[in-house]
Amino acid sequence: MYRNDINLPNFMVAEPGEYYQSDKSITRWIEVLVDFPGNTGLFTYRLPTQLEVKPGDILSVPFGAQQLGAIAIRLLTEPNVDLPPEKIREVEDVVSRGFFSTAYWELLNRVSAYYYTPLIQVIRVALPPGMLGRSQRRIRLQRTALNPETKKQKDKLPHPQLLSSLTFLSPTAQQIMGLLQAQSVGDYSFAYLQQKVKLAYRGIRELLRLGLIESYLEPPRLTRPKLQKAVILIDTIDRDLTTRQREILEVLRRRGGELWQTELLQICHASSSTLKTMAQKGYVVIEDREVLRTEHSQILTHDQPKSLNPDQANALTSIQALDGFAQVLLHGITGSGKTEVYLQAIAPLLKQGKSALVLVPEIGLTPQLTDRFRARFGSKVSVYHSALSEGERYDTWRQMLTGEPQVVIGTRSAIFAPLPSLGLIILDEEHDSSFKQDSPIPTYHARTVAQWRAELENCPLVLGSATPSLESWVSVERQ
């Protein structure tokens, strides 16, 4: 017997180490910024119960017939009242977690508002190529399943390789089947078929109805880490090995027990099948390991700090005395030693676990400055600019997110480098016009954005120049 007039208190079920409460609110919706042309608004999605999402995460979401990249903006306890819950679609997955810190997110929003640029355009500039992408619709032969209509004709249908010659297919459908069957995997993009066959959508619709093909979405081709096979020595006891296998073991012993597979095979003049046999016997392990695609430069002799003249020493003392946000104008003619001041200002920050960001006006100037910095700080220095390959930019960007103390040297777009513990920003040759561009959008000025970022990160901004701009003179004088 049930009664509806009994008031029960909120209940709690206790278990070792945790508890569950009936009145605990669970967030099931999120507003996201979807990456598609012309979008400036937010869309609401439902969160699967097993998926943890936080604002700033990069997501993959269904959008129309596509699967697109999106940025998680804010969590909701309930959807908009004007939006029917049954029409809200679910987030597919998380592509990258925890990229946008609070200060970084505020910076992107400020750039968007000040330069009247859609937020998604600012995000595209901030992210490396490949983080946001679009799916594409593809068509492939269906060889394992038939729909109900086709099952009725199952006994009448010959082998799939002969389907394109059947008279019950329209000429358009036969053309599409011919293209698919001529390819080894029987798979083409919808866009390609449209180019090759007139009114292809009609033939595709016909073949889909018959169950002879299937349509699917290919996920965005996001830039991924580069993997390479490594061989690791496990057992050094020499048992039932061939002469070549003993040679491989000896090389691994001399090289510290690990080598890239390609290098090992080249040294020993062996084949991959030999290594597989050794792995089966338990002598080695072959595994995929990431290879960082970063900008390479020659190895330089370690450089020691130089003695500073009185002007340099005064400038360095002023910079190191700064606590929190402040702007400093370092005015010195070419050859006056501004770079040495930069180097000695950064050195103690790296020991404190902080990072530094150095902006230069042109890619052509980057190698000169990079050599000086790498001679002083070695592998802690990386470069980030548009002349790098997509893979190099992607890997360098991910290295910044590790939080390790480092120095990033780059051009205008490097102002968005995601350094979590930023201790100093330097804008070298701050007067240079290349820090401001008229296209493409967002048409921001790197000096202005650097000022905002230094303020939000609560760190000093050093503006170096032989001929400072009037704006910088006025800005510094007002402090």
CSV table of N, CA, C and O in Angstrom, one decimal, residues 294-403:
chain,number,residue,atom,x,y,z
A,294,THR,N,59.6,19.2,-33.3
A,294,THR,CA,59.9,20.6,-32.9
A,294,THR,C,61.0,21.1,-33.9
A,294,THR,O,61.7,20.4,-34.6
A,295,GLU,N,61.1,22.5,-33.9
A,295,GLU,CA,62.0,23.1,-34.7
A,295,GLU,C,63.5,22.8,-34.3
A,295,GLU,O,63.8,22.8,-33.1
A,296,HIS,N,64.3,22.4,-35.2
A,296,HIS,CA,65.6,21.9,-34.9
A,296,HIS,C,66.7,23.0,-35.2
A,296,HIS,O,66.5,23.8,-36.2
A,297,SER,N,67.7,23.1,-34.4
A,297,SER,CA,68.8,24.0,-34.7
A,297,SER,C,70.1,23.4,-34.3
A,297,SER,O,70.1,22.4,-33.6
A,298,GLN,N,71.2,23.9,-34.7
A,298,GLN,CA,72.5,23.3,-34.4
A,298,GLN,C,72.8,23.4,-32.8
A,298,GLN,O,72.3,24.3,-32.2
A,299,ILE,N,73.5,22.4,-32.4
A,299,ILE,CA,73.8,22.4,-30.9
A,299,ILE,C,74.9,23.4,-30.7
A,299,ILE,O,76.0,23.4,-31.4
A,300,LEU,N,74.7,24.3,-29.7
A,300,LEU,CA,75.6,25.4,-29.5
A,300,LEU,C,76.4,25.2,-28.2
A,300,LEU,O,75.9,24.6,-27.3
A,301,THR,N,77.6,25.8,-28.1
A,301,THR,CA,78.4,25.7,-26.9
A,301,THR,C,77.7,26.6,-25.8
A,301,THR,O,77.2,27.6,-26.1
A,302,HIS,N,77.7,26.0,-24.6
A,302,HIS,CA,77.0,26.7,-23.5
A,302,HIS,C,77.6,28.1,-23.3
A,302,HIS,O,78.9,28.3,-23.2
A,303,ASP,N,76.8,29.1,-23.2
A,303,ASP,CA,77.2,30.5,-23.1
A,303,ASP,C,77.1,30.9,-21.6
A,303,ASP,O,76.1,30.6,-21.0
A,304,GLN,N,78.0,31.6,-21.1
A,304,GLN,CA,78.0,32.1,-19.8
A,304,GLN,C,77.5,33.6,-19.7
A,304,GLN,O,77.7,34.3,-20.7
A,305,PRO,N,76.9,34.0,-18.6
A,305,PRO,CA,76.4,35.4,-18.5
A,305,PRO,C,77.6,36.4,-18.7
A,305,PRO,O,78.7,36.1,-18.2
A,306,LYS,N,77.3,37.5,-19.4
A,306,LYS,CA,78.4,38.5,-19.6
A,306,LYS,C,78.3,39.6,-18.5
A,306,LYS,O,77.3,39.8,-17.8
A,307,SER,N,79.4,40.2,-18.3
A,307,SER,CA,79.5,41.3,-17.4
A,307,SER,C,78.7,42.5,-18.0
A,307,SER,O,78.8,42.8,-19.2
A,308,LEU,N,77.9,43.2,-17.1
A,308,LEU,CA,77.1,44.2,-17.6
A,308,LEU,C,77.7,45.6,-17.4
A,308,LEU,O,78.4,45.8,-16.3
A,309,ASN,N,77.5,46.5,-18.3
A,309,ASN,CA,77.9,47.9,-18.1
A,309,ASN,C,77.0,48.6,-17.1
A,309,ASN,O,75.9,48.0,-16.8
A,310,PRO,N,77.2,49.8,-16.6
A,310,PRO,CA,76.3,50.4,-15.6
A,310,PRO,C,74.9,50.6,-16.1
A,310,PRO,O,74.0,50.4,-15.3
A,311,ASP,N,74.7,50.9,-17.4
A,311,ASP,CA,73.4,51.1,-17.9
A,311,ASP,C,72.6,49.8,-17.9
A,311,ASP,O,71.4,49.8,-17.6
A,312,GLN,N,73.3,48.8,-18.4
A,312,GLN,CA,72.6,47.4,-18.4
A,312,GLN,C,72.3,47.0,-17.0
A,312,GLN,O,71.2,46.4,-16.8
A,313,ALA,N,73.2,47.2,-16.1
A,313,ALA,CA,73.0,46.7,-14.7
A,313,ALA,C,71.8,47.5,-14.1
A,313,ALA,O,71.0,46.9,-13.4
A,314,ASN,N,71.7,48.8,-14.3
A,314,ASN,CA,70.6,49.5,-13.8
A,314,ASN,C,69.2,49.0,-14.4
A,314,ASN,O,68.2,48.9,-13.7
A,315,ALA,N,69.3,48.7,-15.7
A,315,ALA,CA,68.0,48.2,-16.3
A,315,ALA,C,67.6,46.9,-15.8
A,315,ALA,O,66.5,46.6,-15.5
A,316,LEU,N,68.6,46.0,-15.6
A,316,LEU,CA,68.3,44.7,-15.0
A,316,LEU,C,67.8,44.8,-13.6
A,316,LEU,O,66.8,44.1,-13.2
A,317,THR,N,68.4,45.7,-12.8
A,317,THR,CA,67.9,45.8,-11.4
A,317,THR,C,66.5,46.3,-11.4
A,317,THR,O,65.7,45.9,-10.6
A,318,SER,N,66.2,47.2,-12.3
A,318,SER,CA,64.8,47.8,-12.3
A,318,SER,C,63.8,46.7,-12.7
A,318,SER,O,62.7,46.6,-12.1
A,319,ILE,N,64.2,45.8,-13.6
A,319,ILE,CA,63.3,44.7,-14.1
A,319,ILE,C,63.1,43.7,-12.9
A,319,ILE,O,62.0,43.3,-12.6
A,320,GLN,N,64.2,43.3,-12.3
A,320,GLN,CA,64.1,42.3,-11.3
A,320,GLN,C,63.4,42.8,-10.0
A,320,GLN,O,62.9,42.0,-9.2
A,321,ALA,N,63.3,44.1,-9.9
A,321,ALA,CA,62.7,44.7,-8.7
A,321,ALA,C,61.1,44.7,-8.8
A,321,ALA,O,60.4,45.0,-7.9
A,322,LEU,N,60.7,44.5,-10.0
A,322,LEU,CA,59.2,44.5,-10.3
A,322,LEU,C,58.5,43.3,-9.6
A,322,LEU,O,59.0,42.2,-9.7
A,323,ASP,N,57.4,43.6,-9.0
A,323,ASP,CA,56.6,42.5,-8.4
A,323,ASP,C,55.2,42.6,-8.9
A,323,ASP,O,54.4,43.6,-8.6
A,324,GLY,N,54.8,41.7,-9.8
A,324,GLY,CA,53.4,41.8,-10.4
A,324,GLY,C,53.4,42.6,-11.7
A,324,GLY,O,54.5,42.8,-12.3
A,325,PHE,N,52.3,43.0,-12.1
A,325,PHE,CA,52.2,43.7,-13.4
A,325,PHE,C,52.8,45.0,-13.4
A,325,PHE,O,52.6,45.9,-12.5
A,326,ALA,N,53.6,45.3,-14.4
A,326,ALA,CA,54.2,46.6,-14.7
A,326,ALA,C,54.7,46.6,-16.1
A,326,ALA,O,55.1,45.6,-16.6
A,327,GLN,N,54.8,47.8,-16.7
A,327,GLN,CA,55.4,48.0,-18.0
A,327,GLN,C,56.7,48.7,-17.9
A,327,GLN,O,56.8,49.7,-17.2
A,328,VAL,N,57.7,48.2,-18.6
A,328,VAL,CA,59.1,48.8,-18.5
A,328,VAL,C,59.5,49.0,-20.0
A,328,VAL,O,59.4,48.1,-20.8
A,329,LEU,N,60.0,50.2,-20.3
A,329,LEU,CA,60.5,50.5,-21.6
A,329,LEU,C,62.0,50.4,-21.6
A,329,LEU,O,62.7,51.2,-20.9
A,330,LEU,N,62.6,49.5,-22.3
A,330,LEU,CA,64.0,49.3,-22.3
A,330,LEU,C,64.5,50.0,-23.6
A,330,LEU,O,64.4,49.4,-24.7
A,331,HIS,N,65.0,51.2,-23.5
A,331,HIS,CA,65.4,52.0,-24.6
A,331,HIS,C,66.9,51.9,-24.8
A,331,HIS,O,67.7,52.3,-24.0
A,332,GLY,N,67.3,51.3,-25.9
A,332,GLY,CA,68.8,51.2,-26.2
A,332,GLY,C,69.0,51.0,-27.7
A,332,GLY,O,68.3,50.3,-28.4
A,333,ILE,N,70.0,51.7,-28.2
A,333,ILE,CA,70.3,51.6,-29.6
A,333,ILE,C,70.8,50.1,-30.0
A,333,ILE,O,71.1,49.4,-29.1
A,334,THR,N,70.7,49.8,-31.3
A,334,THR,CA,71.2,48.5,-31.7
A,334,THR,C,72.6,48.2,-31.3
A,334,THR,O,73.5,49.1,-31.5
A,335,GLY,N,72.8,47.1,-30.7
A,335,GLY,CA,74.2,46.7,-30.2
A,335,GLY,C,74.5,47.2,-28.8
A,335,GLY,O,75.6,47.0,-28.3
A,336,SER,N,73.5,47.8,-28.2
A,336,SER,CA,73.7,48.3,-26.8
A,336,SER,C,73.6,47.2,-25.7
A,336,SER,O,73.8,47.4,-24.6
A,337,GLY,N,73.2,46.0,-26.1
A,337,GLY,CA,73.2,44.9,-25.2
A,337,GLY,C,71.8,44.6,-24.5
A,337,GLY,O,71.8,44.0,-23.4
A,338,LYS,N,70.7,44.9,-25.2
A,338,LYS,CA,69.4,44.6,-24.7
A,338,LYS,C,69.2,43.1,-24.5
A,338,LYS,O,68.6,42.7,-23.5
A,339,THR,N,69.7,42.3,-25.5
A,339,THR,CA,69.5,40.8,-25.4
A,339,THR,C,70.1,40.3,-24.1
A,339,THR,O,69.5,39.4,-23.5
A,340,GLU,N,71.3,40.7,-23.7
A,340,GLU,CA,71.9,40.2,-22.5
A,340,GLU,C,71.1,40.6,-21.3
A,340,GLU,O,71.0,39.8,-20.4
A,341,VAL,N,70.5,41.7,-21.3
A,341,VAL,CA,69.6,42.1,-20.2
A,341,VAL,C,68.4,41.1,-20.1
A,341,VAL,O,68.0,40.7,-19.1
A,342,TYR,N,67.8,40.8,-21.3
A,342,TYR,CA,66.7,39.9,-21.4
A,342,TYR,C,67.2,38.5,-20.8
A,342,TYR,O,66.4,37.9,-19.9
A,343,LEU,N,68.3,38.0,-21.2
A,343,LEU,CA,68.8,36.7,-20.7
A,343,LEU,C,69.0,36.7,-19.2
A,343,LEU,O,68.6,35.7,-18.6
A,344,GLN,N,69.6,37.7,-18.7
A,344,GLN,CA,69.8,37.7,-17.2
A,344,GLN,C,68.6,38.0,-16.4
A,344,GLN,O,68.5,37.6,-15.2
A,345,ALA,N,67.6,38.6,-17.0
A,345,ALA,CA,66.3,38.8,-16.3
A,345,ALA,C,65.5,37.5,-16.3
A,345,ALA,O,64.7,37.3,-15.4
A,346,ILE,N,65.7,36.7,-17.3
A,346,ILE,CA,64.9,35.4,-17.4
A,346,ILE,C,65.5,34.3,-16.6
A,346,ILE,O,64.8,33.5,-16.0
A,347,ALA,N,66.8,34.3,-16.4
A,347,ALA,CA,67.5,33.2,-15.7
A,347,ALA,C,67.0,32.9,-14.4
A,347,ALA,O,66.7,31.7,-14.1
A,348,PRO,N,66.8,33.9,-13.5
A,348,PRO,CA,66.2,33.5,-12.1
A,348,PRO,C,64.8,33.1,-12.2
A,348,PRO,O,64.4,32.3,-11.3
A,349,LEU,N,64.0,33.5,-13.2
A,349,LEU,CA,62.6,33.0,-13.3
A,349,LEU,C,62.6,31.5,-13.6
A,349,LEU,O,61.7,30.8,-13.0
A,350,LEU,N,63.4,31.0,-14.4
A,350,LEU,CA,63.5,29.6,-14.8
A,350,LEU,C,63.8,28.8,-13.5
A,350,LEU,O,63.2,27.7,-13.3
A,351,LYS,N,64.7,29.3,-12.7
A,351,LYS,CA,65.0,28.6,-11.4
A,351,LYS,C,63.8,28.6,-10.5
A,351,LYS,O,63.7,27.7,-9.6
A,352,GLN,N,63.0,29.6,-10.6
A,352,GLN,CA,61.8,29.7,-9.7
A,352,GLN,C,60.6,28.8,-10.3
A,352,GLN,O,59.5,28.8,-9.7
A,353,GLY,N,60.8,28.2,-11.4
A,353,GLY,CA,59.8,27.4,-12.0
A,353,GLY,C,58.8,28.1,-12.9
A,353,GLY,O,57.7,27.7,-13.3
A,354,LYS,N,59.2,29.4,-13.3
A,354,LYS,CA,58.4,30.2,-14.2
A,354,LYS,C,58.9,30.2,-15.6
A,354,LYS,O,60.0,29.8,-15.8
A,355,SER,N,58.1,30.7,-16.5
A,355,SER,CA,58.4,30.7,-17.9
A,355,SER,C,58.4,32.2,-18.4
A,355,SER,O,57.9,33.1,-17.8
A,356,ALA,N,59.0,32.3,-19.6
A,356,ALA,CA,59.1,33.7,-20.2
A,356,ALA,C,58.7,33.6,-21.7
A,356,ALA,O,58.9,32.6,-22.3
A,357,LEU,N,58.1,34.6,-22.1
A,357,LEU,CA,57.6,34.7,-23.5
A,357,LEU,C,58.3,35.9,-24.2
A,357,LEU,O,58.2,37.0,-23.7
A,358,VAL,N,59.0,35.7,-25.3
A,358,VAL,CA,59.7,36.7,-26.0
A,358,VAL,C,59.2,36.8,-27.4
A,358,VAL,O,59.2,35.9,-28.2
A,359,LEU,N,58.6,38.0,-27.8
A,359,LEU,CA,58.1,38.2,-29.1
A,359,LEU,C,59.0,39.1,-29.9
A,359,LEU,O,59.6,40.1,-29.5
A,360,VAL,N,59.2,38.6,-31.2
A,360,VAL,CA,60.0,39.4,-32.1
A,360,VAL,C,59.2,39.7,-33.3
A,360,VAL,O,58.2,39.0,-33.6
A,361,PRO,N,59.5,40.8,-34.1
A,361,PRO,CA,58.6,41.2,-35.2
A,361,PRO,C,58.6,40.3,-36.4
A,361,PRO,O,57.6,40.3,-37.1
A,362,GLU,N,59.7,39.6,-36.7
A,362,GLU,CA,59.7,38.9,-38.0
A,362,GLU,C,60.3,37.5,-37.7
A,362,GLU,O,61.1,37.3,-36.9
A,363,ILE,N,59.8,36.5,-38.5
A,363,ILE,CA,60.3,35.2,-38.5
A,363,ILE,C,61.8,35.1,-38.8
A,363,ILE,O,62.6,34.4,-38.2
A,364,GLY,N,62.2,36.0,-39.7
A,364,GLY,CA,63.7,36.1,-40.1
A,364,GLY,C,64.6,36.4,-38.9
A,364,GLY,O,65.8,36.1,-38.9
A,365,LEU,N,64.1,37.2,-37.9
A,365,LEU,CA,64.9,37.5,-36.8
A,365,LEU,C,65.0,36.4,-35.7
A,365,LEU,O,65.8,36.5,-34.8
A,366,THR,N,64.0,35.5,-35.8
A,366,THR,CA,63.9,34.5,-34.8
A,366,THR,C,65.2,33.6,-34.6
A,366,THR,O,65.7,33.4,-33.5
A,367,PRO,N,65.8,33.1,-35.7
A,367,PRO,CA,67.0,32.3,-35.5
A,367,PRO,C,68.2,33.0,-34.8
A,367,PRO,O,68.9,32.4,-34.0
A,368,GLN,N,68.4,34.3,-35.1
A,368,GLN,CA,69.4,35.0,-34.4
A,368,GLN,C,69.2,35.1,-32.9
A,368,GLN,O,70.2,34.8,-32.1
A,369,LEU,N,68.0,35.4,-32.5
A,369,LEU,CA,67.7,35.5,-31.1
A,369,LEU,C,67.7,34.1,-30.5
A,369,LEU,O,68.2,33.9,-29.3
A,370,THR,N,67.1,33.1,-31.2
A,370,THR,CA,67.0,31.8,-30.7
A,370,THR,C,68.4,31.2,-30.4
A,370,THR,O,68.6,30.5,-29.3
A,371,ASP,N,69.4,31.4,-31.2
A,371,ASP,CA,70.7,30.9,-31.0
A,371,ASP,C,71.3,31.5,-29.7
A,371,ASP,O,71.9,30.7,-28.9
A,372,ARG,N,71.1,32.8,-29.4
A,372,ARG,CA,71.6,33.4,-28.2
A,372,ARG,C,71.0,32.7,-27.0
A,372,ARG,O,71.6,32.4,-26.0
A,373,PHE,N,69.7,32.5,-27.1
A,373,PHE,CA,68.9,32.0,-25.9
A,373,PHE,C,69.2,30.5,-25.7
A,373,PHE,O,69.4,30.1,-24.6
A,374,ARG,N,69.4,29.7,-26.8
A,374,ARG,CA,69.7,28.3,-26.6
A,374,ARG,C,71.1,28.1,-26.1
A,374,ARG,O,71.4,27.1,-25.4
A,375,ALA,N,72.0,29.0,-26.5
A,375,ALA,CA,73.4,28.9,-26.0
A,375,ALA,C,73.4,29.1,-24.5
A,375,ALA,O,74.3,28.6,-23.8
A,376,ARG,N,72.4,29.9,-24.0
A,376,ARG,CA,72.3,30.1,-22.5
A,376,ARG,C,71.5,29.1,-21.8
A,376,ARG,O,71.8,28.7,-20.7
A,377,PHE,N,70.3,28.8,-22.4
A,377,PHE,CA,69.3,28.0,-21.6
A,377,PHE,C,69.1,26.6,-22.2
A,377,PHE,O,68.3,25.8,-21.7
A,378,GLY,N,69.7,26.2,-23.3
A,378,GLY,CA,69.7,24.9,-23.9
A,378,GLY,C,68.3,24.5,-24.4
A,378,GLY,O,67.6,25.3,-25.0
A,379,SER,N,67.9,23.3,-24.0
A,379,SER,CA,66.6,22.7,-24.4
A,379,SER,C,65.4,23.4,-23.9
A,379,SER,O,64.2,23.0,-24.2
A,380,LYS,N,65.5,24.3,-22.9
A,380,LYS,CA,64.4,25.0,-22.4
A,380,LYS,C,63.8,26.0,-23.3
A,380,LYS,O,62.8,26.6,-23.0
A,381,VAL,N,64.5,26.3,-24.4
A,381,VAL,CA,64.0,27.3,-25.4
A,381,VAL,C,63.3,26.6,-26.6
A,381,VAL,O,63.8,25.6,-27.1
A,382,SER,N,62.2,27.1,-27.0
A,382,SER,CA,61.4,26.6,-28.1
A,382,SER,C,60.9,27.8,-28.9
A,382,SER,O,60.8,28.9,-28.4
A,383,VAL,N,60.6,27.6,-30.2
A,383,VAL,CA,60.1,28.7,-31.0
A,383,VAL,C,58.7,28.3,-31.5
A,383,VAL,O,58.3,27.1,-31.6
A,384,TYR,N,57.9,29.3,-31.8
A,384,TYR,CA,56.5,29.1,-32.2
A,384,TYR,C,56.1,30.2,-33.1
A,384,TYR,O,56.0,31.4,-32.7
A,385,HIS,N,55.9,29.9,-34.4
A,385,HIS,CA,55.5,30.8,-35.4
A,385,HIS,C,54.9,30.1,-36.6
A,385,HIS,O,54.9,28.9,-36.6
A,386,SER,N,54.3,30.8,-37.5
A,386,SER,CA,53.5,30.3,-38.6
A,386,SER,C,54.3,29.5,-39.6
A,386,SER,O,53.8,28.8,-40.4
A,387,ALA,N,55.7,29.7,-39.6
A,387,ALA,CA,56.5,29.0,-40.6
A,387,ALA,C,56.8,27.6,-40.2
A,387,ALA,O,57.3,26.8,-41.0
A,388,LEU,N,56.4,27.2,-39.0
A,388,LEU,CA,56.6,25.8,-38.6
A,388,LEU,C,55.5,25.0,-39.3
A,388,LEU,O,54.5,25.4,-39.6
A,389,SER,N,55.8,23.7,-39.4
A,389,SER,CA,54.8,22.8,-39.9
A,389,SER,C,53.7,22.6,-38.9
A,389,SER,O,53.8,22.9,-37.7
A,390,GLU,N,52.6,22.0,-39.3
A,390,GLU,CA,51.4,21.8,-38.4
A,390,GLU,C,51.8,20.9,-37.3
A,390,GLU,O,51.5,21.1,-36.1
A,391,GLY,N,52.6,19.9,-37.6
A,391,GLY,CA,53.0,18.9,-36.6
A,391,GLY,C,53.9,19.6,-35.6
A,391,GLY,O,53.8,19.3,-34.4
A,392,GLU,N,54.9,20.4,-36.0
A,392,GLU,CA,55.8,21.1,-35.1
A,392,GLU,C,55.0,22.1,-34.2
A,392,GLU,O,55.3,22.2,-33.0
A,393,ARG,N,54.1,22.8,-34.8
A,393,ARG,CA,53.3,23.7,-33.9
A,393,ARG,C,52.5,23.0,-32.9
A,393,ARG,O,52.4,23.4,-31.8
A,394,TYR,N,51.9,21.9,-33.3
A,394,TYR,CA,51.1,21.1,-32.4
A,394,TYR,C,51.9,20.5,-31.3
A,394,TYR,O,51.5,20.6,-30.1
A,395,ASP,N,53.1,20.0,-31.6
A,395,ASP,CA,53.9,19.4,-30.5
A,395,ASP,C,54.5,20.5,-29.6
A,395,ASP,O,54.5,20.3,-28.4
A,396,THR,N,54.9,21.6,-30.2
A,396,THR,CA,55.5,22.7,-29.4
A,396,THR,C,54.4,23.2,-28.4
A,396,THR,O,54.7,23.5,-27.3
A,397,TRP,N,53.2,23.4,-29.0
A,397,TRP,CA,52.1,23.9,-28.2
A,397,TRP,C,51.8,22.9,-27.0
A,397,TRP,O,51.6,23.4,-25.9
A,398,ARG,N,51.8,21.6,-27.2
A,398,ARG,CA,51.5,20.7,-26.1
A,398,ARG,C,52.7,20.7,-25.1
A,398,ARG,O,52.4,20.5,-23.9
A,399,GLN,N,53.9,20.9,-25.5
A,399,GLN,CA,55.0,21.0,-24.6
A,399,GLN,C,54.8,22.2,-23.7
A,399,GLN,O,55.2,22.1,-22.5
A,400,MET,N,54.3,23.3,-24.2
A,400,MET,CA,54.0,24.5,-23.3
A,400,MET,C,53.1,24.1,-22.2
A,400,MET,O,53.2,24.6,-21.1
A,401,LEU,N,52.1,23.3,-22.5
A,401,LEU,CA,51.1,23.0,-21.5
A,401,LEU,C,51.6,22.1,-20.3
A,401,LEU,O,50.9,21.9,-19.3
A,402,THR,N,52.8,21.5,-20.5
A,402,THR,CA,53.3,20.7,-19.4
A,402,THR,C,53.6,21.4,-18.1
A,402,THR,O,53.6,20.9,-17.1
A,403,GLY,N,53.7,22.8,-18.2
A,403,GLY,CA,54.0,23.6,-17.1
A,403,GLY,C,55.5,23.6,-16.7
A,403,GLY,O,55.8,24.3,-15.7
